[in-house]
């Protein structure tokens, strides 16, 4: 009995060690698909149908409207348009469309407008001025660069958003996000080194280089605007809701519209619109249709991005922003016959990789917090 009692723990320990060393069966591909399917069905049932309808509409608006607006900007210049102020004005002239969405939202959500303090008012004025300058820089970029190239260079705004967010708002940065910044910068460098392959015949080498410079500067300013907007939410508003985001977008767009309108008048471009429309390829109707749809598509993209951020997350908005870059580039190649060199394809792949790394890093931060 003594020997049996002494041997029993050893045998139990050996059995437990064998069980611990036994390999854990891995899930098959079908099991993983079934698990994700169950998770998606559960997520779908947790939200009402109107929620999913609005989210899908927001996603469509982001991945269709923003690329369409970029393509139309290039169509304007390719068919005889010359004014940079007109294109920057078109980007903000549609701000009343968002106001029409906001007014009934007050009644539906039973909320009141956010009180407008002096410092909040001045913040909107500053952001409006920066947005006006940002739109003007992008207008110069699309005047001298193919739409596919301009879209790829503009993706560097993610780099500046992360840097300014880290400096101004104390956003966290992990290894994946830092890797994304270097990867996207590498893609931008490839575009700069391959500048001779996609330059239009009517664009000089100096104009092409200035287009790249304006595009990078506009992307940097775009990143600063995002960081300052987030700082306003943190320091002044203290909350983030669909109504508050719409209010901020309307106020910033309103002041950007006022600044851009003054600039367009002073430059004389409003007075030259009639002459420009007459010489536009396709005639006056085509000229005004391009400008109108540029304004409408840009505001639809802004509204869609607002809806996605509020209904889902900034990570999903980042995914859609990543998808927007190749959509714009491919659409420009198909519709505008933009040249697509091997270096540009490599830059596109690298940029997409950088977006993926950034999204993964952001999702890891969200899970930790």
Tab-separated table of C-alpha atoms in Angstrom:
chain	number	residue	atom	x	y	z
A	1	UNK	CA	0.000	0.000	0.000
A	2	UNK	CA	2.859	2.375	0.818
A	3	UNK	CA	4.562	1.813	-2.525
A	4	UNK	CA	1.262	2.204	-4.315
A	5	UNK	CA	0.534	5.479	-2.528
A	6	UNK	CA	3.989	6.798	-3.419
A	7	UNK	CA	3.730	5.817	-7.049
A	8	UNK	CA	0.255	7.264	-7.555
A	9	UNK	CA	1.268	10.968	-7.438
A	10	UNK	CA	4.142	10.273	-9.837
A	11	UNK	CA	1.812	8.584	-12.287
A	12	UNK	CA	-0.669	11.426	-11.953
A	13	UNK	CA	2.106	13.972	-12.508
A	14	UNK	CA	3.325	12.081	-15.555
A	15	UNK	CA	-0.189	11.949	-16.944
A	16	UNK	CA	-0.637	15.661	-16.411
A	17	UNK	CA	2.696	16.375	-18.136
A	18	UNK	CA	1.668	14.257	-21.111
A	19	UNK	CA	-1.633	16.112	-21.291
A	20	UNK	CA	0.178	19.454	-21.161
A	21	UNK	CA	2.598	18.386	-23.896
A	22	UNK	CA	-0.195	17.069	-26.109
A	23	UNK	CA	-0.657	19.406	-29.109
A	24	UNK	CA	-3.767	21.587	-29.075
A	25	UNK	CA	-5.762	20.915	-32.206
A	26	UNK	CA	-5.774	24.018	-34.452
A	27	UNK	CA	-8.965	25.348	-35.951
A	28	UNK	CA	-9.604	24.497	-39.561
A	29	UNK	CA	-10.354	27.174	-42.141
A	30	UNK	CA	-14.040	26.221	-42.141
A	31	UNK	CA	-14.172	26.524	-38.347
A	32	UNK	CA	-12.655	29.996	-38.502
A	33	UNK	CA	-15.099	31.048	-41.232
A	34	UNK	CA	-17.987	29.703	-39.174
A	35	UNK	CA	-16.764	31.593	-36.082
A	36	UNK	CA	-16.474	34.897	-37.977
A	37	UNK	CA	-19.872	34.300	-39.534
A	38	UNK	CA	-21.394	33.818	-36.087
A	39	UNK	CA	-19.686	36.996	-34.837
A	40	UNK	CA	-20.958	38.997	-37.822
A	41	UNK	CA	-24.515	37.735	-37.353
A	42	UNK	CA	-24.374	38.601	-33.645
A	43	UNK	CA	-23.038	42.096	-34.445
A	44	UNK	CA	-25.760	42.550	-37.047
A	45	UNK	CA	-28.520	41.596	-34.594
A	46	UNK	CA	-27.229	44.015	-31.948
A	47	UNK	CA	-27.956	47.025	-34.179
A	48	UNK	CA	-31.258	48.056	-35.809
A	49	UNK	CA	-31.668	47.975	-39.586
A	50	UNK	CA	-31.599	51.809	-39.983
A	51	UNK	CA	-28.148	51.805	-38.377
A	52	UNK	CA	-26.776	49.446	-41.038
A	53	UNK	CA	-28.475	51.371	-43.830
A	54	UNK	CA	-26.848	54.623	-42.702
A	55	UNK	CA	-23.470	52.942	-42.259
A	56	UNK	CA	-23.574	51.411	-45.744
A	57	UNK	CA	-24.571	54.766	-47.241
A	58	UNK	CA	-21.683	56.428	-45.386
A	59	UNK	CA	-19.225	53.825	-46.674
A	60	UNK	CA	-20.450	54.231	-50.256
A	61	UNK	CA	-20.202	58.012	-49.952
A	62	UNK	CA	-16.581	57.789	-48.794
A	63	UNK	CA	-15.286	55.326	-51.381
A	64	UNK	CA	-17.218	56.859	-54.300
A	65	UNK	CA	-17.697	60.577	-53.622
A	66	UNK	CA	-14.131	61.479	-52.603
A	67	UNK	CA	-12.492	59.772	-55.629
A	68	UNK	CA	-15.159	61.307	-57.896
A	69	UNK	CA	-14.353	64.776	-56.546
A	70	UNK	CA	-10.636	64.245	-57.188
A	71	UNK	CA	-11.285	62.991	-60.717
A	72	UNK	CA	-13.553	65.968	-61.482
A	73	UNK	CA	-10.855	68.384	-60.317
A	74	UNK	CA	-8.466	66.883	-62.830
A	75	UNK	CA	-11.200	66.907	-65.535
A	76	UNK	CA	-11.559	70.650	-64.967
A	77	UNK	CA	-7.871	71.293	-65.661
A	78	UNK	CA	-7.620	68.774	-68.496
A	79	UNK	CA	-10.414	70.465	-70.451
A	80	UNK	CA	-9.304	74.076	-70.303
A	81	UNK	CA	-9.815	75.167	-66.690
A	82	UNK	CA	-7.035	77.329	-65.293
A	83	UNK	CA	-8.139	78.799	-61.953
A	84	UNK	CA	-6.847	77.344	-58.709
A	85	UNK	CA	-9.135	79.593	-56.689
A	86	UNK	CA	-12.266	78.278	-58.445
A	87	UNK	CA	-11.431	74.651	-57.597
A	88	UNK	CA	-10.661	75.518	-53.966
A	89	UNK	CA	-13.917	77.524	-53.803
A	90	UNK	CA	-15.896	74.597	-55.224
A	91	UNK	CA	-14.622	72.370	-52.390
A	92	UNK	CA	-16.414	74.487	-49.772
A	93	UNK	CA	-19.297	76.116	-51.639
A	94	UNK	CA	-21.472	73.074	-50.902
A	95	UNK	CA	-21.396	73.562	-47.124
A	96	UNK	CA	-25.171	74.346	-46.970
A	97	UNK	CA	-25.834	70.707	-47.950
A	98	UNK	CA	-24.514	69.572	-44.562
A	99	UNK	CA	-26.495	72.340	-42.848
A	100	UNK	CA	-29.668	70.905	-44.414
A	101	UNK	CA	-28.800	67.571	-42.777
A	102	UNK	CA	-28.041	69.161	-39.401
A	103	UNK	CA	-31.262	71.171	-38.953
A	104	UNK	CA	-33.688	68.207	-38.890
A	105	UNK	CA	-31.148	66.251	-36.808
A	106	UNK	CA	-31.747	68.668	-33.914
A	107	UNK	CA	-35.428	67.700	-33.890
A	108	UNK	CA	-34.867	63.972	-34.366
A	109	UNK	CA	-32.260	63.695	-31.597
A	110	UNK	CA	-33.987	66.317	-29.408
A	111	UNK	CA	-30.740	68.253	-28.894
A	112	UNK	CA	-29.929	71.950	-28.935
A	113	UNK	CA	-27.066	73.684	-30.756
A	114	UNK	CA	-23.742	73.723	-28.934
A	115	UNK	CA	-23.110	77.103	-27.209
A	116	UNK	CA	-20.613	79.136	-29.215
A	117	UNK	CA	-18.045	80.663	-26.877
A	118	UNK	CA	-15.489	83.218	-28.043
A	119	UNK	CA	-12.576	80.772	-27.993
A	120	UNK	CA	-14.607	78.155	-29.872
A	121	UNK	CA	-15.606	80.787	-32.445
A	122	UNK	CA	-11.972	81.838	-32.932
A	123	UNK	CA	-10.963	78.167	-33.237
A	124	UNK	CA	-13.451	77.707	-36.058
A	125	UNK	CA	-12.135	80.853	-37.764
A	126	UNK	CA	-8.546	79.563	-37.614
A	127	UNK	CA	-9.553	76.102	-38.860
A	128	UNK	CA	-11.571	77.706	-41.643
A	129	UNK	CA	-8.575	79.755	-42.776
A	130	UNK	CA	-6.310	76.680	-42.675
A	131	UNK	CA	-8.888	74.660	-44.639
A	132	UNK	CA	-9.091	77.382	-47.283
A	133	UNK	CA	-5.297	77.361	-47.624
A	134	UNK	CA	-5.303	73.553	-47.719
A	135	UNK	CA	-7.850	73.438	-50.547
A	136	UNK	CA	-5.863	76.005	-52.528
A	137	UNK	CA	-2.668	73.947	-52.194
A	138	UNK	CA	-4.477	70.809	-53.371
A	139	UNK	CA	-5.847	72.795	-56.326
A	140	UNK	CA	-2.294	73.640	-57.384
A	141	UNK	CA	-1.321	69.979	-57.021
A	142	UNK	CA	-4.164	68.745	-59.273
A	143	UNK	CA	-3.369	71.469	-61.814
A	144	UNK	CA	0.119	70.057	-62.414
A	145	UNK	CA	-0.079	66.370	-61.441
A	146	UNK	CA	-2.052	63.420	-62.816
A	147	UNK	CA	-4.948	62.503	-60.517
A	148	UNK	CA	-3.417	59.096	-59.743
A	149	UNK	CA	-0.113	60.669	-58.694
A	150	UNK	CA	-1.801	63.440	-56.681
A	151	UNK	CA	-3.884	60.853	-54.791
A	152	UNK	CA	-0.819	58.772	-53.923
A	153	UNK	CA	1.131	61.794	-52.686
A	154	UNK	CA	-1.900	63.014	-50.718
A	155	UNK	CA	-1.887	59.736	-48.788
A	156	UNK	CA	1.073	61.173	-46.875
A	157	UNK	CA	-1.484	63.176	-44.879
A	158	UNK	CA	-1.771	60.067	-42.681
A	159	UNK	CA	1.884	60.487	-41.704
A	160	UNK	CA	1.350	64.095	-40.676
A	161	UNK	CA	-1.931	63.284	-38.898
A	162	UNK	CA	-0.132	60.718	-36.743
A	163	UNK	CA	2.791	63.056	-36.000
A	164	UNK	CA	0.662	66.087	-35.147
A	165	UNK	CA	-1.742	63.894	-33.169
A	166	UNK	CA	1.193	62.610	-31.123
A	167	UNK	CA	2.546	66.133	-30.525
A	168	UNK	CA	-0.685	68.061	-29.907
A	169	UNK	CA	-3.170	65.496	-28.571
A	170	UNK	CA	-0.760	62.946	-27.024
A	171	UNK	CA	-2.073	60.148	-29.219
A	172	UNK	CA	-0.155	56.934	-28.705
A	173	UNK	CA	2.219	55.543	-31.319
A	174	UNK	CA	3.267	51.896	-31.407
A	175	UNK	CA	5.674	49.955	-33.620
A	176	UNK	CA	3.039	49.284	-36.305
A	177	UNK	CA	2.120	52.954	-36.619
A	178	UNK	CA	5.791	54.020	-36.783
A	179	UNK	CA	6.379	51.343	-39.426
A	180	UNK	CA	3.423	52.707	-41.403
A	181	UNK	CA	4.876	56.227	-41.353
A	182	UNK	CA	8.200	55.030	-42.782
A	183	UNK	CA	6.514	52.811	-45.395
A	184	UNK	CA	4.210	55.562	-46.674
A	185	UNK	CA	7.165	57.973	-46.796
A	186	UNK	CA	9.058	55.396	-48.875
A	187	UNK	CA	6.142	55.215	-51.300
A	188	UNK	CA	6.153	59.009	-51.587
A	189	UNK	CA	9.902	58.967	-52.294
A	190	UNK	CA	9.413	56.495	-55.136
A	191	UNK	CA	6.863	58.836	-56.741
A	192	UNK	CA	9.299	61.744	-56.487
A	193	UNK	CA	12.134	59.740	-58.080
A	194	UNK	CA	9.886	58.656	-60.971
A	195	UNK	CA	8.691	62.159	-61.829
A	196	UNK	CA	9.578	61.958	-65.521
A	197	UNK	CA	7.262	59.039	-66.360
A	198	UNK	CA	3.828	60.647	-65.891
A	199	UNK	CA	4.354	64.365	-66.527
A	200	UNK	CA	1.884	65.895	-68.966
A	201	UNK	CA	3.312	67.478	-72.122
A	202	UNK	CA	1.843	70.893	-71.264
A	203	UNK	CA	3.367	70.828	-67.771
A	204	UNK	CA	6.979	71.887	-67.351
A	205	UNK	CA	9.407	70.055	-65.100
A	206	UNK	CA	9.400	72.949	-62.618
A	207	UNK	CA	5.573	72.962	-62.526
A	208	UNK	CA	5.543	69.202	-61.904
A	209	UNK	CA	7.999	69.571	-59.021
A	210	UNK	CA	5.941	72.438	-57.589
A	211	UNK	CA	2.852	70.230	-57.875
A	212	UNK	CA	4.579	67.603	-55.733
A	213	UNK	CA	5.674	70.260	-53.232
A	214	UNK	CA	2.170	71.762	-52.978
A	215	UNK	CA	0.693	68.277	-52.572
A	216	UNK	CA	3.032	67.423	-49.690
A	217	UNK	CA	2.467	70.813	-48.031
A	218	UNK	CA	-1.301	70.394	-48.388
A	219	UNK	CA	-1.075	66.910	-46.867
A	220	UNK	CA	0.940	68.289	-43.941
A	221	UNK	CA	-1.614	71.042	-43.384
A	222	UNK	CA	-4.412	68.465	-43.691
A	223	UNK	CA	-2.807	66.427	-40.916
A	224	UNK	CA	-2.472	69.533	-38.752
A	225	UNK	CA	-6.164	70.366	-39.284
A	226	UNK	CA	-7.175	66.865	-38.170
A	227	UNK	CA	-5.046	67.132	-35.019
A	228	UNK	CA	-6.395	70.603	-34.195
A	229	UNK	CA	-9.964	69.385	-34.733
A	230	UNK	CA	-9.380	66.543	-32.295
A	231	UNK	CA	-7.832	69.008	-29.850
A	232	UNK	CA	-10.996	71.126	-30.013
A	233	UNK	CA	-13.095	68.064	-29.180
A	234	UNK	CA	-10.858	67.244	-26.212
A	235	UNK	CA	-10.294	70.724	-24.781
A	236	UNK	CA	-13.362	72.797	-25.738
A	237	UNK	CA	-16.299	70.520	-26.550
A	238	UNK	CA	-15.608	67.621	-24.210
A	239	UNK	CA	-17.885	65.306	-26.170
A	240	UNK	CA	-18.171	63.850	-29.632
A	241	UNK	CA	-21.525	63.093	-31.215
A	242	UNK	CA	-22.947	63.107	-34.708
A	243	UNK	CA	-24.497	66.534	-34.131
A	244	UNK	CA	-21.314	68.054	-32.691
A	245	UNK	CA	-19.190	66.710	-35.568
A	246	UNK	CA	-21.645	68.154	-38.098
A	247	UNK	CA	-21.632	71.498	-36.291
A	248	UNK	CA	-17.867	71.686	-36.407
A	249	UNK	CA	-17.768	70.709	-40.077
A	250	UNK	CA	-20.357	73.352	-40.984
A	251	UNK	CA	-18.631	76.157	-39.077
A	252	UNK	CA	-15.187	75.324	-40.470
A	253	UNK	CA	-16.564	75.015	-44.014
A	254	UNK	CA	-18.463	78.295	-43.622
A	255	UNK	CA	-15.337	80.266	-42.700
A	256	UNK	CA	-13.303	78.443	-45.357
A	257	UNK	CA	-15.996	79.442	-47.857
A	258	UNK	CA	-15.814	83.093	-46.760
A	259	UNK	CA	-12.008	83.226	-46.993
A	260	UNK	CA	-11.977	81.454	-50.368
A	261	UNK	CA	-14.742	83.659	-51.763
A	262	UNK	CA	-12.761	86.794	-50.884
A	263	UNK	CA	-9.644	85.322	-52.500
A	264	UNK	CA	-11.530	84.355	-55.651
A	265	UNK	CA	-12.981	87.872	-55.967
A	266	UNK	CA	-9.630	89.582	-55.351
A	267	UNK	CA	-7.876	87.359	-57.896
A	268	UNK	CA	-10.519	88.190	-60.500
A	269	UNK	CA	-11.309	84.537	-61.174
A	270	UNK	CA	-15.053	85.026	-60.607
A	271	UNK	CA	-15.084	87.615	-63.366
A	272	UNK	CA	-13.175	85.258	-65.696
A	273	UNK	CA	-15.567	82.325	-65.184
A	274	UNK	CA	-17.728	83.323	-68.177
A	275	UNK	CA	-14.735	83.422	-70.520
A	276	UNK	CA	-13.369	80.183	-69.103
A	277	UNK	CA	-16.738	78.453	-69.528
A	278	UNK	CA	-16.925	79.539	-73.185
A	279	UNK	CA	-13.511	78.089	-74.028
A	280	UNK	CA	-14.050	74.906	-71.977
A	281	UNK	CA	-14.033	71.665	-73.993
A	282	UNK	CA	-17.633	70.477	-74.130
A	283	UNK	CA	-19.074	73.953	-73.745
A	284	UNK	CA	-20.561	76.022	-70.949
A	285	UNK	CA	-22.958	73.345	-69.711
A	286	UNK	CA	-20.106	70.834	-69.286
A	287	UNK	CA	-18.064	73.472	-67.435
A	288	UNK	CA	-20.754	74.225	-64.880
A	289	UNK	CA	-21.696	70.550	-64.496
A	290	UNK	CA	-18.093	69.704	-63.599
A	291	UNK	CA	-18.023	72.441	-60.947
A	292	UNK	CA	-21.444	71.584	-59.521
A	293	UNK	CA	-20.746	67.880	-59.228
A	294	UNK	CA	-17.315	68.599	-57.746
A	295	UNK	CA	-19.016	70.560	-54.968
A	296	UNK	CA	-21.723	67.935	-54.404
A	297	UNK	CA	-19.387	64.907	-54.366
A	298	UNK	CA	-16.926	66.567	-51.992
A	299	UNK	CA	-19.641	67.362	-49.440
A	300	UNK	CA	-21.128	63.874	-49.780
A	301	UNK	CA	-17.693	62.444	-48.996
A	302	UNK	CA	-17.394	64.663	-45.914
A	303	UNK	CA	-20.860	63.643	-44.746
A	304	UNK	CA	-20.083	59.966	-45.332
A	305	UNK	CA	-16.829	60.193	-43.356
A	306	UNK	CA	-18.676	61.864	-40.492
A	307	UNK	CA	-21.270	59.092	-40.452
A	308	UNK	CA	-18.670	56.295	-40.547
A	309	UNK	CA	-16.636	57.791	-37.677
A	310	UNK	CA	-19.741	58.239	-35.525
A	311	UNK	CA	-21.544	54.978	-36.378
A	312	UNK	CA	-18.487	52.697	-36.501
A	313	UNK	CA	-14.989	53.869	-35.598
A	314	UNK	CA	-12.017	55.875	-36.773
A	315	UNK	CA	-10.326	52.565	-37.647
A	316	UNK	CA	-13.026	51.770	-40.230
A	317	UNK	CA	-12.720	55.315	-41.555
A	318	UNK	CA	-8.986	54.662	-41.886
A	319	UNK	CA	-9.668	51.446	-43.810
A	320	UNK	CA	-11.970	53.299	-46.211
A	321	UNK	CA	-9.439	56.088	-46.580
A	322	UNK	CA	-6.872	53.456	-47.520
A	323	UNK	CA	-9.255	51.975	-50.088
A	324	UNK	CA	-9.920	55.446	-51.503
A	325	UNK	CA	-6.328	55.895	-52.720
A	326	UNK	CA	-6.190	52.892	-55.104
A	327	UNK	CA	-9.770	53.592	-56.259
A	328	UNK	CA	-8.787	57.142	-57.256
A	329	UNK	CA	-5.598	55.949	-58.961
A	330	UNK	CA	-7.303	53.137	-60.880
A	331	UNK	CA	-10.233	55.370	-61.865
A	332	UNK	CA	-7.795	58.008	-63.134
A	333	UNK	CA	-5.995	55.419	-65.259
A	334	UNK	CA	-9.271	54.113	-66.733
A	335	UNK	CA	-11.206	57.373	-67.151
A	336	UNK	CA	-8.444	59.926	-67.697
A	337	UNK	CA	-5.847	57.565	-69.224
A	338	UNK	CA	-3.258	58.503	-66.611
A	339	UNK	CA	0.103	56.847	-67.212
A	340	UNK	CA	0.780	54.006	-64.753
A	341	UNK	CA	4.455	53.116	-64.585
A	342	UNK	CA	5.986	50.246	-62.675
A	343	UNK	CA	7.280	52.665	-60.051
A	344	UNK	CA	3.806	54.088	-59.526
A	345	UNK	CA	2.350	50.590	-59.102
A	346	UNK	CA	5.112	49.827	-56.585
A	347	UNK	CA	4.339	53.061	-54.747
A	348	UNK	CA	0.643	52.135	-54.686
A	349	UNK	CA	1.376	48.697	-53.196
A	350	UNK	CA	3.767	50.145	-50.601
A	351	UNK	CA	1.275	52.863	-49.645
A	352	UNK	CA	-1.492	50.298	-49.225
A	353	UNK	CA	0.845	48.238	-47.040
A	354	UNK	CA	1.519	51.325	-44.937
A	355	UNK	CA	-2.206	51.958	-44.512
A	356	UNK	CA	-2.692	48.364	-43.398
A	357	UNK	CA	0.098	48.678	-40.830
A	358	UNK	CA	-1.398	51.917	-39.520
A	359	UNK	CA	-4.889	50.416	-39.230
A	360	UNK	CA	-3.494	47.380	-37.386
A	361	UNK	CA	-1.583	49.604	-34.972
A	362	UNK	CA	-4.639	51.782	-34.358
A	363	UNK	CA	-6.832	48.748	-33.696
A	364	UNK	CA	-4.283	47.416	-31.186
A	365	UNK	CA	-4.352	50.747	-29.357
A	366	UNK	CA	-8.162	50.694	-29.303
A	367	UNK	CA	-8.148	47.202	-27.768
A	368	UNK	CA	-5.614	48.193	-25.106
A	369	UNK	CA	-7.570	51.311	-24.148
